[in-house]
Amino acid sequence: MGITSKPVVFAVLSAAVILIGTTATVFIPLFMPSTQPGSAFIKPYTAVEQEGRDIYMREGCNNCHSQTVRPLRTEVLRYGEYSKPEEFAYDRPFLWGSRRTGPDLNRVGGKYPDSWHYTHLMSPQGMFEKSNMPPYAWLAKNKLDTGYSYKKTSVLGYGYSESDVEQQISQYKATVTDGAYPSKASRDKVTPPELRKELTEMDALIAYLQKLGRDVKQMEARK
Amino acid sequence: MTFSGLAYFLFTLLLAIVMGGITVYYYNPKRKEKVEEPKRRMLDDEQ
Amino acid sequence: MSEAGYNYKIVRGFAFSALFWLVIGLVVGLWMAVEMFYPALNLAPWLSFGRLRVVHTNGLGLGFSLAAIFSTSYYILQRLNRVALPFPRLAQAHLYLFNTAIALAALSLFAGMNTTKEYAELEWPLDIGVVIMWVMFAINVFGTLIKRQEKQMYISLWYIIAMTVAIAILYIVNNLEIPVNLFKSYSIYAGANDANVEWWYGHNIVGFIFTVPILAMFYYFLPKATGLPIYSHRLSIVSFWALNFAYLWTGAHHLMLTPLPEWIQTVAMGFSIFLIAPSWGSVINGYYTLQGNWDQMRSNYLVKFFIAGITFYGLQTIQGPLQGLRTLNAFFHYTDWVVGHVHMGTMGWVTMVVAASFYYMIPHITNRELYSIKLANIQFWLTLFGQVIWTVAMWIAGIQQGAMWKATNPDGSLMYNFLDTVASLYPYYKLRFAAGLIFFIGILIFVWNLVMTVRKQPGTTEA
């Protein structure tokens, strides 16, 4: 009875049938620049922000936090301006998420000072009694491993030289270890003394969180 | 009708025709015995 | 070896691997369920929710489900083709590689090696292992099909072929990544493209693991367990091709109202609604098979499992497309409603059909009687109640949180801050844990029943 007695033909036909929808809705959009447009306002992550993003991924933060504000009235009220495609041009992988056990983070950058994040990551329940977020105090007890920072940014095609990366790292280290750092007290509270002069994983994660949704604001202001 | 509306309509129509064709082919009474045979064959594979 | 020289050792090996990973995955699930209302249980980095969630999804999706699929596929392929496995040694290697890969996958996810692409979280060396494992499986699939002693291929074989082809394509395309070192890589796609590829994968991996091969089991074991031929072979032909064609267009309904181009979302919405038709083709086929023989619901303990399973499949395939509609999605997406939806599919449809298939298959391949039909009936009711309470609790939680997110005061400001909406869910999370526990007890009885079937009652000389 036709193809039901020809397994190889059947398999090839199955593959063809599967590939029609795939080609139309996935492969073709991959080659359309309009699917993922860029913008001169959107800058790649610095080496430290990228390390923070990798920690965000390692800890699976995306399982509870989305990173796309939808164009709905109450959502814009709650989180800020809705997400634009341009702001994800450097996101490999994307971290849009699928469940909001915690709030959306796409526009969290600049919403709170660093000190807020140190205190909150150390103990979410200390800040909000009813929160169910896991505490991440231990991130401040891990020295940031920057051994692959340059390799990472070059794989991602950010166009930094090795000295750019070194400079980004030492610059951010200088910022957070400076005596005049506005969030010094909160940072010192969570960071063990031997790491206070070093970059920790928590420092990097906060650098990443503070980057989210910042560049796009200049793009939106221009429009 | 807009261009995209027309495109959606024609595409839907095309798919409906293809599916209709497959259905008519397999539901042709002439083929019934042969098409339905494996469902009985599979029951007597205990040998 | 059986009467016809069929290789049942491999069937049994994968069946008990499935049961092992099922228990592990559910223990992790229960732990996380408590973390949701009692965060002090995040005792160590490797026990934190963000890491456990991927161990849970991969352990059950790849560990339990794939093992159950391999087990039943090796059985169905030999029986329907009336030919022994052409490469039994390869199948044995497949079993070892599978269990090694799942164990390493679990360890690597506990350690935080997570690419974050949902249901594709494994890092690149394990991805390569998965692909090799799949090729090993495919060689035996096509080997039996080519050597078969039966002219026409029965429905279950079509679904096994479609799964074999589709998962290969999905897995490879979505996991293309550039390594930084052995433990870290980055996706080759960026932003909206990465999202589009991922949800094309994410939706279809669910389709081709939790739907297609489970339908292969359903179409094989329902007639076998009842002695009744499937209602309509030609209905299943039309359903099969329609399902395979339409499924691949629908991934973007997971990305409604995101920055993904709107036309991709709209097309996904249309095909999602269409998918109700072929899905219900199988539902109708299931129900009508029992036409005139509904007394088997009482007399044949397996029929309950199949009918409950296909009923949840029917509900699932209506709920899913409706959630995909832009306006409903705006309300339900990101809430626990979707979590409830997924678990109706996995705890209702998949578990019911796999349980019935194993209850039929394990005694057949070992030439023994099932240890206890009474225990199987108890398991049925425990897993059914556990699952229904679980999913309904999450639906209510989802509606409540969705409504609280949208609620505004007369002046237009938001009525609830985010934390209020989270705290309001704790009663449902506690109920969910209790329901999960009931379900888990049912599963332990299921596993016990099968272990006892194999261990005790020295029947024939089969090994």
XYZ file of C-alpha atoms in Angstrom:
733
model
C 0.000 0.000 0.000
C 2.269 2.720 -1.232
C 4.620 4.268 1.231
C 3.518 2.224 4.244
C 5.443 -0.678 2.746
C 8.587 1.348 1.982
C 10.331 2.385 5.224
C 13.181 4.346 3.694
C 10.880 6.336 1.420
C 8.634 6.829 4.409
C 11.512 8.200 6.483
C 12.629 10.557 3.730
C 9.077 11.800 3.261
C 8.724 12.315 7.016
C 11.914 14.353 7.040
C 10.680 16.447 4.113
C 7.316 17.090 5.774
C 9.060 18.090 8.999
C 11.447 20.398 7.194
C 8.761 22.447 5.405
C 7.510 24.217 8.514
C 11.038 24.341 9.880
C 12.363 26.058 6.804
C 9.516 28.551 6.600
C 9.453 29.612 10.248
C 13.011 28.966 11.466
C 15.611 28.677 8.704
C 14.417 31.539 6.501
C 14.069 34.017 9.413
C 17.671 33.160 10.368
C 18.814 34.794 7.164
C 16.512 37.806 7.415
C 18.386 40.668 9.141
C 15.045 42.026 10.364
C 14.599 39.051 12.719
C 17.471 40.183 14.926
C 18.341 43.778 14.035
C 21.298 45.593 15.585
C 21.676 49.144 16.803
C 24.684 51.394 17.318
C 23.369 52.139 20.800
C 23.502 48.521 21.882
C 27.003 47.603 23.047
C 28.331 44.104 23.765
C 28.841 43.010 27.358
C 32.165 43.828 28.969
C 34.286 40.860 30.007
C 33.090 41.207 33.604
C 29.424 41.528 32.592
C 29.818 38.462 30.391
C 31.297 36.513 33.319
C 28.287 37.636 35.339
C 25.972 36.460 32.589
C 27.668 33.065 32.626
C 27.066 32.833 36.375
C 23.424 33.776 35.782
C 23.285 30.853 33.347
C 25.200 28.465 35.603
C 22.776 29.072 38.457
C 19.775 28.698 36.153
C 18.359 32.130 37.054
C 16.459 31.939 33.759
C 14.301 29.173 35.263
C 12.530 31.760 37.428
C 13.209 35.118 35.790
C 12.177 36.152 32.295
C 13.919 38.849 30.284
C 11.245 40.154 27.957
C 8.750 42.831 28.869
C 5.660 42.394 26.705
C 3.818 45.362 25.205
C 0.961 45.152 27.723
C -0.110 48.089 29.848
C 0.281 46.516 33.294
C 3.523 44.884 32.302
C 5.083 48.153 31.191
C 3.847 49.713 34.430
C 5.485 46.977 36.472
C 8.798 46.471 34.686
C 9.385 49.413 32.372
C 9.378 49.946 28.613
C 8.629 46.810 26.573
C 11.517 44.879 25.003
C 12.886 45.745 21.585
C 14.577 43.190 19.316
C 17.777 45.247 19.024
C 18.718 44.860 22.670
C 19.279 41.110 22.270
C 21.774 41.365 19.408
C 24.647 40.076 21.592
C 22.675 37.498 23.574
C 24.111 34.048 22.898
C 22.112 32.266 24.113
C 18.955 34.322 24.614
C 17.684 34.334 28.208
C 14.029 35.269 27.746
C 12.816 32.506 30.082
C 9.379 30.921 30.269
C 8.152 31.274 33.847
C 8.078 34.246 36.212
C 8.465 32.719 39.644
C 10.370 35.948 40.218
C 9.919 39.228 38.351
C 11.128 40.012 34.845
C 14.698 41.355 34.775
C 14.983 42.818 31.291
C 14.907 46.396 32.599
C 16.402 45.840 36.040
C 19.684 47.609 35.222
C 19.964 50.867 37.192
C 16.694 50.242 39.009
C 18.463 49.591 42.327
C 21.968 50.502 43.568
C 24.630 47.778 43.758
C 24.222 47.731 47.545
C 20.608 46.582 47.128
C 21.758 43.629 45.040
C 24.522 42.615 47.483
C 22.071 42.617 50.359
C 19.334 40.907 48.374
C 21.493 38.153 46.837
C 23.012 37.452 50.256
C 19.589 36.777 51.741
C 16.398 37.442 49.785
C 14.382 36.499 52.879
C 16.312 39.045 54.931
C 15.003 41.753 52.639
C 11.583 40.294 51.820
C 10.364 37.864 54.418
C 7.978 36.086 52.048
C 10.332 35.717 49.111
C 11.030 32.167 47.883
C 14.233 33.017 46.049
C 17.244 30.867 46.982
C 19.982 32.768 48.875
C 23.197 33.266 46.932
C 25.569 34.473 49.674
C 28.107 31.879 48.584
C 28.674 33.705 45.292
C 30.570 36.346 47.280
C 32.831 33.643 48.689
C 33.973 32.542 45.217
C 36.754 34.485 43.557
C 35.825 35.267 39.958
C 37.695 33.037 37.515
C 38.759 35.258 34.618
C 40.997 32.616 33.014
C 38.686 32.270 30.014
C 37.374 35.823 29.849
C 39.302 36.747 26.737
C 38.533 33.454 25.014
C 34.852 33.934 25.800
C 34.619 37.441 24.399
C 36.501 36.410 21.274
C 34.271 33.366 20.707
C 31.319 35.720 21.063
C 32.871 38.129 18.562
C 32.810 41.205 20.787
C 35.984 42.498 19.135
C 37.990 43.116 22.321
C 41.764 42.699 22.346
C 43.434 40.815 25.165
C 44.490 44.097 26.771
C 40.926 45.467 26.441
C 39.712 42.525 28.463
C 42.427 42.924 31.081
C 41.629 46.578 31.345
C 37.880 45.949 31.737
C 38.576 43.488 34.526
C 41.075 45.666 36.400
C 38.857 48.702 35.956
C 35.827 47.006 37.461
C 37.979 45.558 40.237
C 39.229 49.060 40.988
C 35.654 50.362 41.109
C 34.258 47.841 43.570
C 37.348 47.685 45.792
C 37.726 51.469 46.010
C 37.163 52.982 49.447
C 34.725 55.443 47.895
C 32.557 52.762 46.234
C 29.015 53.780 47.266
C 28.016 50.168 47.971
C 31.184 49.373 49.945
C 29.433 48.662 53.252
C 27.015 46.136 51.746
C 29.763 44.529 49.699
C 32.053 44.172 52.714
C 29.242 42.661 54.720
C 28.832 39.755 52.317
C 32.425 39.413 51.037
C 34.964 37.611 53.240
C 37.979 39.800 54.170
C 40.455 37.887 52.025
C 38.363 38.533 48.897
C 37.525 42.188 49.474
C 40.399 43.266 47.239
C 39.434 40.723 44.533
C 36.537 40.358 42.116
C 33.998 37.800 43.304
C 31.327 35.966 41.365
C 28.734 38.154 43.036
C 30.483 41.321 41.813
C 30.292 40.009 38.242
C 26.671 38.928 38.536
C 25.714 42.381 39.787
C 27.678 44.032 36.965
C 25.605 41.950 34.550
C 22.289 42.757 36.229
C 23.117 46.462 36.123
C 23.763 46.257 32.382
C 20.314 44.825 31.589
C 18.119 47.260 29.695
C 20.484 50.234 29.975
C 21.823 50.677 26.439
C 18.370 50.452 24.900
C 17.208 53.474 26.881
C 19.429 55.700 24.762
C 18.048 54.089 21.625
C 14.484 54.641 22.812
C 15.220 58.243 23.767
C 16.405 58.858 20.228
C 13.311 57.387 18.542
C -7.579 42.367 0.867
C -4.004 43.076 1.846
C -1.104 41.175 0.322
C -0.343 39.295 3.514
C -4.024 38.476 3.989
C -4.127 37.035 0.488
C -0.925 35.087 1.093
C -2.294 33.555 4.294
C -5.547 32.697 2.519
C -3.935 31.042 -0.495
C -1.509 29.099 1.686
C -4.352 27.846 3.880
C -6.354 26.892 0.791
C -3.404 24.984 -0.650
C -2.922 23.012 2.564
C -6.637 22.258 2.771
C -6.566 20.876 -0.786
C -3.536 18.686 -0.041
C -5.135 17.322 3.093
C -8.428 16.809 1.288
C -6.573 14.894 -1.416
C -4.890 12.577 1.084
C -8.191 11.982 2.855
C -10.098 11.216 -0.364
C -7.335 8.844 -1.498
C -7.260 6.804 1.699
C -11.014 6.895 2.277
C -11.759 5.543 -1.181
C -13.950 2.443 -0.535
C -11.978 0.537 -3.162
C -8.892 0.697 -0.962
C -10.604 0.082 2.333
C -9.685 -3.582 2.698
C -6.055 -3.040 1.883
C -5.644 0.128 3.964
C -7.241 -1.438 6.998
C -5.455 -4.785 6.753
C -2.442 -4.069 9.047
C -4.692 -3.366 12.032
C -5.825 -6.995 11.990
C -2.443 -8.424 11.022
C -0.791 -6.818 14.033
C -3.075 -8.733 16.371
C -1.919 -12.166 15.226
C 1.802 -11.715 15.528
C 1.983 -14.175 18.420
C 3.593 -17.206 16.873
C 15.836 -14.959 23.975
C 12.238 -15.664 23.186
C 10.407 -18.137 20.999
C 11.201 -16.295 17.762
C 14.718 -15.342 18.762
C 13.608 -11.821 19.637
C 16.004 -9.914 21.855
C 14.118 -9.059 25.016
C 17.162 -8.484 27.176
C 17.525 -5.005 25.729
C 13.808 -4.305 26.183
C 14.097 -5.226 29.835
C 17.333 -3.281 30.321
C 15.783 -0.072 29.045
C 12.528 -0.660 30.919
C 14.275 -0.857 34.273
C 16.570 2.040 33.375
C 13.393 4.048 32.758
C 12.024 3.112 36.176
C 15.303 4.056 37.852
C 15.447 7.519 36.266
C 11.739 7.982 36.938
C 12.284 7.612 40.679
C 15.364 9.872 40.659
C 13.611 12.567 38.610
C 10.565 12.528 40.878
C 12.630 12.773 44.073
C 14.279 15.865 42.619
C 10.848 17.184 41.644
C 9.508 16.727 45.154
C 12.518 18.490 46.636
C 11.967 21.482 44.343
C 8.266 21.502 45.110
C 9.136 22.119 48.769
C 11.718 24.772 47.867
C 8.935 26.723 46.206
C 7.340 27.487 49.573
C 10.229 26.693 51.925
C 13.358 28.271 50.397
C 15.566 27.181 53.321
C 15.775 23.853 51.506
C 18.214 25.466 49.056
C 20.905 23.938 51.246
C 23.848 23.986 48.874
C 24.662 25.396 45.436
C 23.951 22.055 43.783
C 20.611 21.828 45.596
C 19.435 25.310 44.619
C 16.237 25.535 42.615
C 17.880 26.889 39.458
C 20.087 23.824 39.175
C 17.541 21.251 40.304
C 14.928 22.324 37.807
C 17.086 21.247 34.870
C 18.020 17.981 36.593
C 14.283 17.333 36.992
C 13.325 18.125 33.401
C 16.285 16.327 31.852
C 16.093 13.376 34.235
C 12.456 12.741 33.378
C 12.400 13.946 29.773
C 15.647 12.347 28.647
C 16.174 9.742 31.373
C 12.756 8.263 32.037
C 10.881 9.031 28.821
C 13.637 8.184 26.362
C 14.450 4.936 28.169
C 10.771 3.971 28.114
C 10.652 4.850 24.430
C 13.761 2.821 23.611
C 12.434 -0.116 25.578
C 9.012 -0.197 23.941
C 10.427 0.656 20.503
C 12.834 -2.280 20.573
C 9.896 -4.481 21.552
C 7.409 -3.095 19.032
C 9.944 -3.063 16.201
C 10.743 -6.763 16.618
C 7.121 -7.819 17.028
C 5.566 -5.771 14.233
C 8.356 -6.506 11.787
C 8.474 -10.149 12.883
C 12.229 -10.122 12.934
C 14.889 -10.136 15.664
C 17.109 -7.117 16.215
C 19.772 -7.212 13.518
C 22.477 -5.714 15.756
C 21.935 -6.913 19.337
C 25.455 -5.963 20.442
C 24.957 -2.439 19.199
C 21.720 -2.262 21.155
C 23.531 -3.436 24.270
C 26.172 -0.730 23.780
C 23.318 1.731 23.287
C 21.958 0.776 26.704
C 25.313 1.315 28.426
C 26.001 4.583 26.635
C 22.514 5.817 27.434
C 22.822 5.247 31.170
C 26.344 6.663 31.264
C 25.227 9.759 29.379
C 22.213 10.359 31.629
C 24.338 9.924 34.761
C 26.949 12.365 33.452
C 24.173 14.716 32.366
C 22.714 14.739 35.867
C 26.127 15.325 37.449
C 27.022 18.111 35.023
C 23.695 19.852 35.618
C 24.099 19.581 39.383
C 27.503 21.200 38.832
C 25.925 24.078 36.901
C 27.104 23.217 33.386
C 23.959 24.512 31.821
C 23.527 26.017 28.352
C 20.101 27.339 29.547
C 18.274 26.375 26.355
C 15.257 24.590 27.768
C 15.359 20.789 27.415
C 18.733 21.211 25.662
C 20.746 22.258 28.700
C 23.539 19.732 28.269
C 26.980 21.028 27.339
C 28.516 20.156 23.999
C 30.487 16.977 24.836
C 27.289 15.380 26.145
C 25.396 16.616 23.087
C 27.823 14.645 20.955
C 27.219 11.612 23.174
C 23.466 11.993 22.700
C 23.838 12.176 18.917
C 26.029 9.044 18.839
C 23.491 7.259 21.007
C 20.703 8.285 18.641
C 22.554 6.965 15.598
C 23.067 3.630 17.384
C 19.336 3.455 17.973
C 18.463 4.494 14.416
C 20.637 1.735 12.923
C 18.553 -0.918 14.663
C 15.295 0.884 13.837
C 15.986 0.865 10.129
C 17.710 -2.519 10.313
C 14.542 -4.210 11.580
C 12.377 -2.246 9.167
C 14.429 -3.267 6.158
C 14.606 -6.925 7.184
C 10.948 -7.108 8.128
C 8.721 -10.097 7.380
C 5.521 -8.096 7.160
C 4.573 -6.201 4.027
C 2.866 -3.123 5.416
C 4.046 -1.117 8.371
C 1.500 -0.750 11.159
C 0.796 2.729 12.664
C 3.235 2.403 15.573
C 6.114 1.960 13.164
C 5.311 5.217 11.376
C 5.449 7.074 14.639
C 8.764 5.445 15.561
C 10.206 6.432 12.171
C 8.965 10.006 12.507
C 10.463 10.286 15.989
C 13.811 8.881 14.866
C 14.074 11.380 12.031
C 12.641 14.416 13.801
C 14.652 14.216 17.015
C 17.874 13.941 15.048
C 17.062 17.141 13.151
C 15.779 19.031 16.193
C 18.600 18.087 18.502
C 21.423 18.869 16.111
C 20.064 22.193 14.850
C 19.236 23.580 18.286
C 22.490 22.476 19.910
C 24.894 24.056 17.431
C 27.322 25.890 19.670
C 30.903 27.118 19.749
C 33.003 25.658 22.593
C 35.091 27.851 24.888
C 36.465 24.843 26.731
C 35.297 21.344 27.583
C 32.629 22.616 29.960
C 31.378 25.786 28.303
C 30.011 26.832 24.947
C 27.873 29.549 23.383
C 24.955 29.140 20.991
C 25.728 30.040 17.389
C 22.408 31.913 17.164
C 21.844 35.298 18.815
C 18.844 36.898 20.484
C 15.533 36.545 18.679
C 16.950 33.901 16.329
C 18.197 31.852 19.236
C 14.766 32.149 20.845
C 13.059 31.068 17.637
C 15.330 28.062 17.136
C 15.039 27.107 20.801
C 11.236 27.118 20.901
C 10.963 25.371 17.573
C 13.069 22.723 19.333
C 11.435 23.032 22.749
C 7.926 22.618 21.425
C 8.775 19.806 19.044
C 10.992 17.855 21.393
C 7.908 17.668 23.578
C 5.951 16.625 20.499
C 8.389 13.968 19.384
C 9.150 12.591 22.874
C 5.908 13.072 24.800
C 3.460 12.675 21.911
C 4.703 10.758 18.882
C 6.403 7.735 20.518
C 3.733 7.598 23.229
C 1.179 7.340 20.434
C 3.292 4.501 19.004
C 2.880 2.717 22.352
C -0.809 3.560 22.533
C -1.558 2.275 19.037
C 0.354 -0.945 19.688
C -0.474 -1.840 23.268
C -4.158 -0.836 23.332
C -5.152 -3.370 20.636
C -2.778 -5.948 22.128
C -4.102 -5.536 25.644
C -7.757 -5.669 24.554
C -7.616 -8.007 21.590
C -9.545 -5.394 19.611
C -8.217 -3.983 16.324
C -7.732 -0.224 16.246
C -10.900 1.501 15.046
C -9.537 3.038 11.858
C -6.191 2.610 10.187
C -6.942 5.219 7.531
C -7.954 7.823 10.089
C -4.565 7.344 11.657
C -2.850 7.814 8.287
C -4.425 11.225 7.797
C -3.794 12.168 11.440
C -0.192 11.070 11.258
C 0.770 13.217 8.293
C -1.231 16.192 9.468
C 0.403 16.024 12.904
C 3.904 15.717 11.496
C 3.400 18.553 9.090
C 1.696 21.008 11.423
C 3.725 20.447 14.581
C 6.876 22.122 13.278
C 5.166 25.449 12.600
C 3.936 26.011 16.115
C 7.011 26.594 18.287
C 6.621 30.367 18.301
C 3.405 30.166 20.324
C 5.870 29.981 23.221
C 7.107 33.425 22.191
C 3.871 35.387 21.921
C 4.288 39.143 22.372
C 8.075 38.894 22.534
C 10.344 40.766 20.093
C 10.141 37.830 17.660
C 8.650 38.995 14.314
C 4.878 39.038 14.584
C 4.193 36.956 11.469
C 6.055 33.969 12.943
C 3.863 34.224 16.044
C 0.680 34.467 13.977
C 1.533 31.487 11.787
C 2.324 29.474 14.932
C -1.062 30.412 16.367
C -2.908 29.229 13.250
C -1.144 25.883 13.056
C -1.608 25.344 16.787
C -5.379 25.520 16.375
C -5.208 23.196 13.388
C -3.261 20.657 15.497
C -6.423 19.912 17.476
C -7.693 17.958 14.452
C -4.947 15.335 14.077
C -4.557 15.064 17.850
C -8.219 14.254 18.206
C -7.894 11.798 15.332
C -5.938 9.654 17.784
C -8.361 10.348 20.617
C -11.288 9.223 18.478
C -9.354 6.180 17.341
C -8.736 5.253 20.955
C -12.311 5.663 22.144
C -13.929 3.972 19.137
C -11.623 0.982 19.415
C -13.522 0.094 22.564
C -16.905 0.582 20.889
C -19.184 -2.216 22.084
C -16.514 -3.491 24.452
C -16.580 -0.866 27.162
C -17.103 -3.626 29.717
C -13.324 -4.043 29.500
C -13.046 -0.896 31.607
C -14.104 -3.150 34.482
C -12.767 -6.509 33.417
C -9.375 -5.504 32.018
C -7.261 -3.430 34.384
C -5.081 -2.069 31.573
C -7.929 -0.392 29.694
C -8.388 2.210 32.444
C -4.815 3.372 31.990
C -5.160 3.728 28.238
C -8.499 5.501 28.388
C -7.420 7.873 31.169
C -4.206 8.512 29.233
C -5.866 9.292 25.910
C -8.430 11.471 27.719
C -5.659 13.601 29.193
C -4.039 13.687 25.773
C -7.308 14.993 24.365
C -7.599 17.665 27.049
C -3.950 18.568 26.662
C -4.249 19.064 22.913
C -7.179 21.426 23.319
C -5.686 23.357 26.193
C -2.329 23.779 24.446
C -3.603 25.452 21.266
C -5.941 27.706 23.290
C -3.037 28.867 25.451
C -1.239 29.666 22.234
C -3.817 32.275 21.252
C -2.294 35.714 21.659
C -4.956 37.137 23.972
C -5.130 34.098 26.264
C -1.375 33.769 26.173
C -1.022 37.346 27.395
C -2.811 36.251 30.551
C -1.521 32.695 31.122
C 2.068 32.845 29.946
C 4.771 32.994 32.646
C 2.272 31.706 35.270
C 1.854 28.304 36.921
C -1.014 27.563 34.538
C 1.553 26.434 31.983
C 3.333 24.341 34.616
C -0.016 22.623 35.251
C -0.515 22.125 31.523
C 2.850 20.409 31.056
C 2.306 18.118 34.017
C -1.122 16.986 32.819
C 0.707 15.747 29.724
C 3.575 14.099 31.528
C 1.852 12.797 34.688
C -1.462 12.084 32.957
C -0.915 10.999 29.385
C 2.736 9.838 29.315
C 2.794 8.092 32.699
C -0.535 6.331 32.155
C 0.404 4.952 28.742
C 3.939 3.977 29.743
C 2.594 2.238 32.860
C 0.028 0.254 30.874
C 2.595 -0.622 28.213
C 5.057 -1.869 30.818
C 2.357 -3.836 32.653
C 1.551 -5.583 29.388
C 5.100 -5.939 28.080
C 7.168 -6.995 31.104
C 5.093 -10.122 31.843
C 5.149 -10.971 28.126
C 8.905 -10.779 27.758
C 9.538 -12.708 30.961
C 6.778 -15.296 30.505
C 5.350 -14.531 33.898
C 2.175 -13.175 35.365
C 2.156 -9.635 36.711
C 3.022 -9.781 40.410
C -0.205 -8.077 41.473
C -3.112 -6.643 39.482
C -4.509 -5.269 42.720
C -1.385 -3.167 43.236
C -1.628 -1.988 39.630
C -5.178 -0.796 40.327
C -4.048 1.019 43.473
C -1.283 2.637 41.455
C -3.794 3.765 38.855
C -5.916 5.616 41.387
C -2.972 7.131 43.245
C -1.319 8.484 40.102
C -4.660 9.676 38.751
C -5.630 11.558 41.916
C -2.126 12.838 42.452
C -1.942 14.199 38.929
C -5.406 15.757 38.870
C -4.921 17.565 42.182
C -1.464 18.648 41.056
C -2.577 20.146 37.760
C -5.775 21.731 39.040
C -3.842 23.375 41.888
C -1.432 24.867 39.370
C -4.223 26.059 37.068
C -5.857 27.895 39.921
C -2.499 29.305 41.033
C -1.859 30.452 37.471
C -5.222 32.171 37.088
C -4.787 33.857 40.439
C -1.308 35.168 39.779
C -2.180 36.205 36.222
C -5.128 38.180 37.532
C -3.054 39.772 40.312
C -0.382 40.854 37.844
C -3.028 42.612 35.777
C -5.080 44.111 38.615
C -5.065 47.909 38.775
C -6.473 50.499 41.180
C -9.065 53.010 40.006
C -6.263 55.507 39.392
C -4.608 53.082 36.987
C -1.715 52.085 39.244
C -0.850 48.435 39.960
C -2.802 46.874 42.800
C -0.210 44.281 43.895
C 3.545 44.309 44.050
C 5.255 41.219 42.719
C 5.929 39.719 46.105
C 2.235 39.812 47.078
C 1.467 37.700 44.040
C 4.169 35.155 44.964
C 3.120 34.921 48.605
C -0.491 34.296 47.565
C 0.581 31.083 45.852
C 2.069 29.282 48.844
C -1.122 27.386 49.766
C -1.227 26.000 46.224
C 2.458 25.086 46.364
C 1.842 23.104 49.547
C -1.114 21.358 47.932
C 1.034 20.649 44.898
C 3.656 18.995 47.080
C 1.026 16.813 48.766
C -0.376 15.825 45.358
C 3.119 15.086 44.097
C 3.676 12.841 47.088
C 0.495 10.873 46.316
C 1.629 10.505 42.724
C 5.091 9.431 43.854
C 3.692 6.723 46.132
C 1.754 5.429 43.134
C 4.964 5.346 41.111
C 6.813 3.472 43.861
C 4.065 0.849 43.812
C 4.377 0.661 40.018
C 8.125 0.105 40.233
C 7.758 -2.410 43.072
C 5.150 -4.346 41.123
C 7.409 -4.708 38.102
C 10.497 -5.519 40.124
C 8.577 -8.257 41.939
C 7.244 -9.576 38.636
C 10.778 -10.077 37.399
C 12.369 -11.163 40.665
C 9.889 -13.556 42.228
C 7.854 -16.469 40.866
C 10.461 -18.482 39.014
C 8.255 -19.262 36.027
C 9.812 -20.639 32.896
C 13.511 -20.783 32.167
C 13.497 -17.418 30.456
C 16.358 -15.113 31.439
